[in-house]
Short mmCIF file of C-alpha atoms in Angstrom, two decimals:
data_model
loop_
_atom_site.label_atom_id
_atom_site.label_comp_id
_atom_site.label_asym_id
_atom_site.label_seq_id
_atom_site.Cartn_x
_atom_site.Cartn_y
_atom_site.Cartn_z
CA LYS G 1 0.75 17.69 11.76
CA ALA G 2 2.66 17.36 8.48
CA GLY G 3 2.07 14.23 6.45
CA VAL G 4 4.54 12.07 4.59
CA THR G 5 6.48 14.13 2.07
CA GLN G 6 7.97 12.65 -1.06
CA THR G 7 10.22 14.47 -3.46
CA PRO G 8 10.32 14.95 -6.32
CA ARG G 9 6.70 14.43 -7.45
CA TYR G 10 7.65 13.72 -11.05
CA LEU G 11 10.84 12.56 -12.68
CA ILE G 12 11.89 11.64 -16.20
CA LYS G 13 15.09 9.68 -16.63
CA THR G 14 16.87 7.91 -19.44
CA ARG G 15 17.63 4.20 -19.50
CA GLY G 16 20.90 3.45 -17.77
CA GLN G 17 20.78 6.46 -15.47
CA GLN G 18 20.30 6.28 -11.75
CA VAL G 19 17.77 8.05 -9.57
CA THR G 20 17.35 8.91 -5.91
CA LEU G 21 13.93 9.46 -4.34
CA SER G 22 13.38 11.01 -0.96
CA CYS G 23 10.79 10.48 1.76
CA SER G 24 10.24 12.43 4.96
CA PRO G 25 7.97 10.49 7.34
CA ILE G 26 5.54 11.84 9.87
CA SER G 27 7.33 13.16 12.92
CA GLY G 28 7.78 10.37 15.45
CA HIS G 29 7.37 7.58 12.90
CA ARG G 30 10.40 5.30 12.86
CA SER G 31 9.32 2.88 10.14
CA VAL G 32 9.48 3.80 6.47
CA SER G 33 8.44 1.42 3.72
CA TRP G 34 8.72 1.77 -0.02
CA TYR G 35 6.36 0.37 -2.63
CA GLN G 36 6.32 0.30 -6.40
CA GLN G 37 2.89 0.71 -7.95
CA THR G 38 2.17 -0.17 -11.56
CA PRO G 39 -1.20 -0.75 -13.24
CA GLY G 40 -0.57 -4.43 -13.81
CA GLN G 41 1.25 -5.37 -10.60
CA GLY G 42 -0.46 -3.38 -7.90
CA LEU G 43 1.57 -2.35 -4.85
CA GLN G 44 4.83 -4.27 -4.74
CA PHE G 45 6.84 -4.14 -1.52
CA LEU G 46 10.41 -2.95 -1.96
CA PHE G 47 11.84 -2.64 1.54
CA GLU G 48 11.18 -1.35 5.03
CA TYR G 49 13.51 0.55 7.30
CA PHE G 50 13.13 0.88 11.03
CA SER G 51 15.52 2.98 13.10
CA GLU G 52 18.06 3.13 10.28
CA THR G 53 18.10 -0.66 9.74
CA GLN G 54 16.53 -2.53 6.86
CA ARG G 55 14.03 -4.74 8.63
CA ASN G 56 12.26 -6.27 5.63
CA LYS G 57 13.04 -6.66 1.96
CA GLY G 58 10.93 -7.51 -1.07
CA ASN G 59 11.87 -9.41 -4.20
CA PHE G 60 13.46 -6.69 -6.24
CA PRO G 61 16.91 -6.82 -7.87
CA GLY G 62 19.95 -5.28 -6.23
CA ARG G 63 19.60 -2.20 -8.45
CA PHE G 64 17.00 -1.06 -5.93
CA SER G 65 18.46 0.07 -2.64
CA GLY G 66 17.56 2.33 0.19
CA ARG G 67 18.66 3.80 3.44
CA GLN G 68 17.27 5.60 6.43
CA PHE G 69 18.89 8.44 8.30
CA SER G 70 18.94 9.16 12.02
CA ASN G 71 16.05 11.62 11.62
CA SER G 72 14.00 8.78 10.00
CA ARG G 73 14.09 10.37 6.56
CA SER G 74 14.62 7.75 3.88
CA GLU G 75 16.00 7.63 0.39
CA MET G 76 15.53 5.06 -2.31
CA ASN G 77 18.00 4.62 -5.14
CA VAL G 78 17.57 2.82 -8.43
CA SER G 79 20.68 2.31 -10.54
CA THR G 80 20.93 1.40 -14.22
CA LEU G 81 17.33 2.32 -14.91
CA GLU G 82 15.23 0.13 -17.19
CA LEU G 83 12.02 0.99 -19.04
CA GLY G 84 10.17 -1.38 -16.74
CA ASP G 85 11.11 0.72 -13.72
CA SER G 86 8.58 3.35 -14.80
CA ALA G 87 6.06 3.44 -11.98
CA LEU G 88 4.65 5.37 -9.07
CA TYR G 89 6.95 4.94 -6.08
CA LEU G 90 5.16 5.29 -2.79
CA CYS G 91 6.65 5.77 0.61
CA ALA G 92 4.70 5.03 3.78
CA SER G 93 5.54 5.62 7.41
CA SER G 94 4.30 4.14 10.64
CA ILE G 95 5.22 4.07 14.31
CA GLY G 96 6.62 0.58 13.89
CA GLN G 97 3.68 -1.66 13.33
CA GLY G 98 0.15 -0.83 12.40
CA PRO G 99 -1.42 1.78 10.17
CA TYR G 100 0.67 3.29 7.40
CA THR G 101 0.43 6.84 6.17
CA PHE G 102 1.36 7.16 2.53
CA GLY G 103 2.98 10.03 0.73
CA SER G 104 1.67 11.27 -2.60
CA GLY G 105 4.38 9.35 -4.43
CA THR G 106 7.03 10.02 -7.04
CA ARG G 107 6.01 9.31 -10.61
CA LEU G 108 9.11 8.00 -12.39
CA THR G 109 9.16 7.73 -16.16
CA VAL G 110 12.11 6.02 -17.83
CA VAL G 111 12.57 6.78 -21.53
CA GLY Z 1 7.12 -15.92 0.74
CA GLN Z 2 4.07 -14.23 2.14
CA GLN Z 3 1.33 -13.63 -0.44
CA VAL Z 4 -1.99 -11.84 -0.17
CA MET Z 5 -4.64 -12.57 -2.79
CA GLN Z 6 -7.65 -10.31 -3.28
CA ILE Z 7 -10.76 -10.84 -5.36
CA PRO Z 8 -12.45 -9.66 -7.45
CA GLN Z 9 -10.07 -7.45 -9.38
CA TYR Z 10 -12.88 -5.23 -10.68
CA GLN Z 11 -16.49 -4.69 -9.70
CA HIS Z 12 -19.08 -2.51 -11.39
CA VAL Z 13 -22.26 -1.89 -9.42
CA GLN Z 14 -25.33 0.29 -9.69
CA GLU Z 15 -25.56 2.95 -7.04
CA GLY Z 16 -27.42 1.51 -4.09
CA GLU Z 17 -26.20 -2.06 -4.61
CA ASP Z 18 -23.92 -3.79 -2.14
CA PHE Z 19 -20.25 -4.60 -2.75
CA THR Z 20 -17.86 -7.11 -1.19
CA THR Z 21 -14.14 -7.73 -1.67
CA TYR Z 22 -12.29 -10.72 -0.23
CA CYS Z 23 -8.72 -11.15 0.88
CA ASN Z 24 -6.72 -14.31 1.60
CA SER Z 25 -3.22 -14.66 2.97
CA SER Z 26 -0.87 -17.60 2.51
CA THR Z 27 0.32 -17.17 6.11
CA THR Z 28 -1.21 -16.27 9.45
CA LEU Z 29 -1.22 -12.53 9.95
CA SER Z 30 -0.45 -10.32 12.89
CA ASN Z 31 -3.12 -7.95 11.66
CA ILE Z 32 -4.86 -6.94 8.47
CA GLN Z 33 -5.34 -3.40 7.26
CA TRP Z 34 -7.61 -1.92 4.62
CA TYR Z 35 -6.81 1.05 2.44
CA LYS Z 36 -8.69 3.02 -0.19
CA GLN Z 37 -7.05 4.70 -3.15
CA ARG Z 38 -9.04 7.19 -5.18
CA PRO Z 39 -8.14 7.60 -8.87
CA GLY Z 40 -4.95 9.64 -9.10
CA GLY Z 41 -4.41 9.50 -5.36
CA HIS Z 42 -2.46 7.48 -2.87
CA PRO Z 43 -3.68 4.74 -0.50
CA VAL Z 44 -5.44 6.04 2.58
CA PHE Z 45 -5.79 3.93 5.71
CA LEU Z 46 -9.33 2.81 6.54
CA ILE Z 47 -9.08 0.32 9.38
CA GLN Z 48 -6.97 -2.31 11.12
CA LEU Z 49 -8.21 -5.66 12.42
CA VAL Z 50 -6.12 -7.51 14.96
CA LYS Z 51 -8.21 -10.14 16.74
CA SER Z 52 -9.34 -13.46 15.37
CA GLY Z 53 -12.99 -13.19 14.22
CA GLU Z 54 -13.04 -9.43 14.67
CA VAL Z 55 -15.79 -7.40 13.00
CA LYS Z 56 -15.67 -3.62 12.73
CA LYS Z 57 -18.07 -1.17 11.14
CA GLN Z 58 -17.59 2.30 9.73
CA LYS Z 59 -20.97 3.65 8.66
CA ARG Z 60 -21.84 1.59 5.56
CA LEU Z 61 -18.54 -0.35 5.61
CA THR Z 62 -18.19 -3.66 7.48
CA PHE Z 63 -14.80 -5.32 7.90
CA GLN Z 64 -14.22 -8.89 9.05
CA PHE Z 65 -11.11 -10.81 10.06
CA GLY Z 66 -11.26 -14.59 9.82
CA GLU Z 67 -10.95 -16.96 12.75
CA ALA Z 68 -7.61 -18.27 11.47
CA LYS Z 69 -6.34 -14.72 10.87
CA LYS Z 70 -5.65 -15.54 7.23
CA ASN Z 71 -8.63 -14.01 5.49
CA SER Z 72 -10.67 -10.86 5.58
CA SER Z 73 -13.52 -9.12 3.81
CA LEU Z 74 -14.85 -5.64 3.27
CA HIS Z 75 -18.55 -5.17 2.62
CA ILE Z 76 -20.13 -1.89 1.54
CA THR Z 77 -23.88 -1.57 1.92
CA ALA Z 78 -25.83 0.61 -0.52
CA THR Z 79 -22.90 1.94 -2.50
CA GLN Z 80 -22.63 5.61 -3.39
CA THR Z 81 -20.61 7.33 -6.11
CA THR Z 82 -18.22 8.55 -3.42
CA ASP Z 83 -17.24 4.91 -2.82
CA VAL Z 84 -15.46 4.76 -6.18
CA GLY Z 85 -11.81 3.76 -5.94
CA THR Z 86 -9.52 0.82 -5.39
CA TYR Z 87 -9.73 -1.02 -2.09
CA PHE Z 88 -6.62 -2.80 -0.88
CA CYS Z 89 -6.21 -5.24 1.92
CA ALA Z 90 -2.74 -5.51 3.44
CA GLY Z 91 -1.52 -8.24 5.71
CA GLU Z 92 1.12 -7.48 8.30
CA SER Z 93 3.49 -10.14 9.53
CA ASN Z 94 4.93 -10.14 13.03
CA THR Z 95 8.13 -8.55 11.63
CA GLY Z 96 6.25 -5.48 10.40
CA LYS Z 97 6.27 -6.42 6.74
CA LEU Z 98 3.04 -5.21 5.10
CA ILE Z 99 2.07 -7.05 1.93
CA PHE Z 100 -0.76 -5.68 -0.17
CA GLY Z 101 -3.34 -7.58 -2.12
CA GLN Z 102 -3.81 -6.67 -5.77
CA GLY Z 103 -6.77 -4.46 -4.94
CA THR Z 104 -10.39 -4.38 -6.05
CA THR Z 105 -11.38 -1.46 -8.22
CA LEU Z 106 -14.96 -0.40 -7.60
CA GLN Z 107 -16.97 1.54 -10.17
CA VAL Z 108 -20.40 2.84 -9.20
CA LYS Z 109 -22.94 3.82 -11.83
CA PRO Z 110 -25.27 6.63 -10.71
#
């Protein structure tokens, strides 16, 4: 079966712009979580959506937002980009609790 | 809030030596999961531990979950070069929130 698909794989944006990242979970998975990975900070939890509702939220500023659609696909948006937002953004899906399957990530570079 | 601490941050071993990484949570966990991330890759699920005191083995890998369900360890016996990567523990709360430790990066010298 298809894995977790994230698009785009790479992105270069300018400070102040906004960006939208997309994640298609494994079929049947209703939970989608987003993580930011940087060399110094590891995997930082952004938020989790379950059946179109945000179920959990990390400690990121309001510039980071997300949503989940009825088909479980999820999008993450970052507004007013800062240099420090450069990172690998990983999406992971699960049935609801338990093992996550990660996508390959979107590498965002802010210049 | 919930925090998961993992040590050591880095470990260099000679091929054939053993390796252990430890994980501690600030809160009692619903379960703990372990993931491996190869250089340039994404985290891949290894195992989930749910019961207090649980021990599971996968070939040369042994995973333990503490009695209080707040700590865990991963032990690799006789490391091989294929074991290279970063090992993450991740604690799941009863609301489904999965918080990752900082990871232990393992280097194996042939």
